[in-house]
Amino acid sequence: MIIQLTKLHEGSNLVPYEHTTATLELESLDGFDGVAFPHTIEIRTDIQKVNHQYFVNVNIITTAQMICDRCLETFDKSINEKFRLIYAVETFPIDPNETEGEFRTLDTDAINIDITADIREALLLMIPMKTLCSEECRGLCPQCGTNLNKEGCNCSNDQIDPRWEALSKLKSSLS
Ligand SMILES: [Zn+2]
Ligand SMILES: [Zn+2]
């Protein structure tokens, strides 16, 4: 998402934008197995221009798709992430009270800023280490592989052997 600085007026500028999975290079994510962004990624940006300073407030709204680590079901996770960047020309020192947001120096002749990488990074940062469809997810029965969120089973789960857990995951990935 490229913002044309020359088109901004003093004060608040609302710049809506829509990214796709492709424009953010989110199709295949190394290290994020099972995470996908199949929907439009809506970007609501409010840029406050004050002299040669730009306070960029970004709001990312989309729905991600993830696979639950416990029950292996695919689930949707709504995303509403915000971040703030401050761009300023060095010769116009920034108000020291402005501490919220990441500061970036702007060349005096800069005509635009590209926040695509920042949007991508913000989306990747919100992916949790452990993806759970719900905190209460009961997972799969380690013995018979039944999804315990959906139904019970007759196994006695007093002793959970990790080898069975691996096998039940394998079984469900094959079915
Ligand atoms: Zn789950
Ligand atoms: Zn069972």
GROMACS .gro file of C-alpha atoms and ligand atoms in nm:
model
  177
    1MET     CA    1   0.000   0.000   0.000
    2ILE     CA    2   0.162   0.318  -0.124
    3ILE     CA    3   0.053   0.651   0.020
    4GLN     CA    4   0.103   0.956  -0.202
    5LEU     CA    5   0.221   1.224   0.037
    6THR     CA    6   0.157   1.501  -0.216
    7LYS     CA    7  -0.215   1.420  -0.214
    8LEU     CA    8  -0.253   1.466   0.159
    9HIS     CA    9  -0.385   1.785   0.310
   10GLU     CA   10  -0.311   1.925   0.656
   11GLY     CA   11  -0.505   1.744   0.927
   12SER     CA   12  -0.680   1.410   0.901
   13ASN     CA   13  -0.676   1.209   0.576
   14LEU     CA   14  -0.875   0.888   0.555
   15VAL     CA   15  -0.716   0.650   0.307
   16PRO     CA   16  -0.907   0.323   0.262
   17TYR     CA   17  -0.739   0.035   0.084
   18GLU     CA   18  -0.788  -0.333   0.022
   19HIS     CA   19  -0.508  -0.584   0.006
   20THR     CA   20  -0.532  -0.942  -0.113
   21THR     CA   21  -0.337  -1.245  -0.003
   22ALA     CA   22  -0.125  -1.209  -0.315
   23THR     CA   23  -0.036  -0.841  -0.280
   24LEU     CA   24   0.085  -0.906   0.074
   25GLU     CA   25   0.269  -1.225  -0.029
   26LEU     CA   26   0.074  -1.434   0.219
   27GLU     CA   27   0.004  -1.737  -0.002
   28SER     CA   28   0.258  -1.973   0.146
   29LEU     CA   29   0.389  -1.888   0.487
   30ASP     CA   30   0.701  -2.063   0.609
   31GLY     CA   31   0.669  -2.161   0.972
   32PHE     CA   32   0.295  -2.089   0.986
   33ASP     CA   33   0.150  -2.425   0.889
   34GLY     CA   34  -0.223  -2.421   0.839
   35VAL     CA   35  -0.255  -2.042   0.854
   36ALA     CA   36  -0.419  -1.876   0.554
   37PHE     CA   37  -0.566  -1.538   0.467
   38PRO     CA   38  -0.836  -1.631   0.214
   39HIS     CA   39  -1.036  -1.308   0.244
   40THR     CA   40  -0.985  -0.948   0.144
   41ILE     CA   41  -0.761  -0.762   0.386
   42GLU     CA   42  -0.925  -0.430   0.457
   43ILE     CA   43  -0.694  -0.147   0.554
   44ARG     CA   44  -0.837   0.164   0.718
   45THR     CA   45  -0.573   0.430   0.741
   46ASP     CA   46  -0.596   0.772   0.899
   47ILE     CA   47  -0.298   0.993   0.827
   48GLN     CA   48  -0.264   1.307   1.031
   49LYS     CA   49  -0.047   1.554   0.844
   50VAL     CA   50   0.110   1.825   1.055
   51ASN     CA   51   0.363   2.035   0.864
   52HIS     CA   52   0.610   1.780   0.735
   53GLN     CA   53   0.512   1.512   0.981
   54TYR     CA   54   0.279   1.225   0.904
   55PHE     CA   55   0.112   1.027   1.182
   56VAL     CA   56  -0.006   0.710   1.014
   57ASN     CA   57  -0.272   0.512   1.205
   58VAL     CA   58  -0.338   0.178   1.043
   59ASN     CA   59  -0.626  -0.058   1.119
   60ILE     CA   60  -0.619  -0.403   0.956
   61ILE     CA   61  -0.946  -0.596   0.934
   62THR     CA   62  -0.979  -0.945   0.791
   63THR     CA   63  -1.059  -1.305   0.877
   64ALA     CA   64  -0.776  -1.554   0.892
   65GLN     CA   65  -0.810  -1.928   0.866
   66MET     CA   66  -0.616  -2.149   1.106
   67ILE     CA   67  -0.597  -2.511   1.209
   68CYS     CA   68  -0.652  -2.589   1.574
   69ASP     CA   69  -0.346  -2.751   1.734
   70ARG     CA   70  -0.568  -2.966   1.956
   71CYS     CA   71  -0.862  -3.086   1.743
   72LEU     CA   72  -0.708  -3.024   1.396
   73GLU     CA   73  -1.025  -2.854   1.273
   74THR     CA   74  -1.003  -2.546   1.054
   75PHE     CA   75  -1.147  -2.236   1.216
   76ASP     CA   76  -1.188  -1.867   1.134
   77LYS     CA   77  -1.025  -1.601   1.342
   78SER     CA   78  -1.132  -1.239   1.298
   79ILE     CA   79  -0.850  -0.993   1.298
   80ASN     CA   80  -0.866  -0.631   1.399
   81GLU     CA   81  -0.510  -0.506   1.440
   82LYS     CA   82  -0.387  -0.152   1.482
   83PHE     CA   83  -0.047   0.006   1.457
   84ARG     CA   84   0.095   0.353   1.422
   85LEU     CA   85   0.391   0.488   1.231
   86ILE     CA   86   0.534   0.837   1.242
   87TYR     CA   87   0.713   0.974   0.937
   88ALA     CA   88   0.895   1.303   0.959
   89VAL     CA   89   1.156   1.496   0.769
   90GLU     CA   90   1.466   1.526   0.982
   91THR     CA   91   1.483   1.903   0.950
   92PHE     CA   92   1.142   1.924   1.117
   93PRO     CA   93   1.208   1.771   1.457
   94ILE     CA   94   0.918   1.578   1.594
   95ASP     CA   95   0.722   1.677   1.901
   96PRO     CA   96   0.899   1.494   2.189
   97ASN     CA   97   0.559   1.422   2.342
   98GLU     CA   98   0.478   1.201   2.045
   99THR     CA   99   0.612   0.873   2.171
  100GLU     CA  100   0.345   0.631   2.058
  101GLY     CA  101   0.432   0.460   1.732
  102GLU     CA  102   0.739   0.369   1.538
  103PHE     CA  103   0.941   0.664   1.411
  104ARG     CA  104   1.070   0.679   1.053
  105THR     CA  105   1.282   0.944   0.892
  106LEU     CA  106   1.158   1.082   0.563
  107ASP     CA  107   1.374   1.229   0.286
  108THR     CA  108   1.300   1.595   0.217
  109ASP     CA  109   1.202   1.509  -0.142
  110ALA     CA  110   0.997   1.197  -0.055
  111ILE     CA  111   0.668   1.185  -0.247
  112ASN     CA  112   0.528   0.862  -0.113
  113ILE     CA  113   0.559   0.600   0.160
  114ASP     CA  114   0.503   0.228   0.124
  115ILE     CA  115   0.352   0.054   0.427
  116THR     CA  116   0.296  -0.287   0.259
  117ALA     CA  117   0.574  -0.458   0.454
  118ASP     CA  118   0.444  -0.312   0.782
  119ILE     CA  119   0.094  -0.447   0.716
  120ARG     CA  120   0.235  -0.789   0.632
  121GLU     CA  121   0.451  -0.792   0.943
  122ALA     CA  122   0.162  -0.684   1.168
  123LEU     CA  123  -0.051  -0.970   1.034
  124LEU     CA  124   0.223  -1.227   1.089
  125LEU     CA  125   0.295  -1.099   1.440
  126MET     CA  126  -0.065  -1.159   1.547
  127ILE     CA  127  -0.050  -1.530   1.464
  128PRO     CA  128  -0.022  -1.708   1.799
  129MET     CA  129   0.242  -1.974   1.865
  130LYS     CA  130  -0.036  -2.212   1.956
  131THR     CA  131  -0.351  -2.187   1.748
  132LEU     CA  132  -0.662  -2.300   1.933
  133CYS     CA  133  -1.019  -2.292   1.800
  134SER     CA  134  -1.116  -2.210   2.158
  135GLU     CA  135  -0.944  -2.205   2.496
  136GLU     CA  136  -1.186  -2.479   2.600
  137CYS     CA  137  -1.111  -2.702   2.300
  138ARG     CA  138  -1.114  -3.061   2.422
  139GLY     CA  139  -0.907  -3.191   2.134
  140LEU     CA  140  -0.901  -3.542   1.997
  141CYS     CA  141  -0.924  -3.859   2.197
  142PRO     CA  142  -0.565  -3.986   2.198
  143GLN     CA  143  -0.688  -4.342   2.163
  144CYS     CA  144  -0.967  -4.341   1.905
  145GLY     CA  145  -0.922  -3.998   1.748
  146THR     CA  146  -1.277  -3.881   1.816
  147ASN     CA  147  -1.313  -3.503   1.817
  148LEU     CA  148  -1.420  -3.460   2.180
  149ASN     CA  149  -1.578  -3.121   2.105
  150LYS     CA  150  -1.836  -3.300   1.892
  151GLU     CA  151  -1.897  -3.626   2.072
  152GLY     CA  152  -1.777  -3.844   2.354
  153CYS     CA  153  -1.612  -4.180   2.324
  154ASN     CA  154  -1.581  -4.484   2.544
  155CYS     CA  155  -1.205  -4.488   2.581
  156SER     CA  156  -1.055  -4.448   2.922
  157ASN     CA  157  -0.824  -4.150   2.894
  158ASP     CA  158  -0.656  -4.184   3.228
  159GLN     CA  159  -0.321  -4.244   3.073
  160ILE     CA  160  -0.239  -4.056   2.760
  161ASP     CA  161   0.041  -4.211   2.565
  162PRO     CA  162   0.203  -3.951   2.339
  163ARG     CA  163   0.255  -4.214   2.070
  164TRP     CA  164  -0.120  -4.253   2.043
  165GLU     CA  165  -0.163  -3.881   2.016
  166ALA     CA  166   0.074  -3.875   1.720
  167LEU     CA  167  -0.109  -4.166   1.562
  168SER     CA  168  -0.451  -4.011   1.607
  169LYS     CA  169  -0.326  -3.691   1.446
  170LEU     CA  170  -0.196  -3.894   1.155
  171LYS     CA  171  -0.522  -4.083   1.126
  172SER     CA  172  -0.729  -3.769   1.114
  173SER     CA  173  -0.500  -3.607   0.858
  174LEU     CA  174  -0.553  -3.908   0.631
  175SER     CA  175  -0.929  -3.921   0.664
  176ZN      ZN  176  -0.989  -2.718   1.861
  177ZN      ZN  177  -1.166  -4.244   2.238
   0.00000   0.00000   0.00000
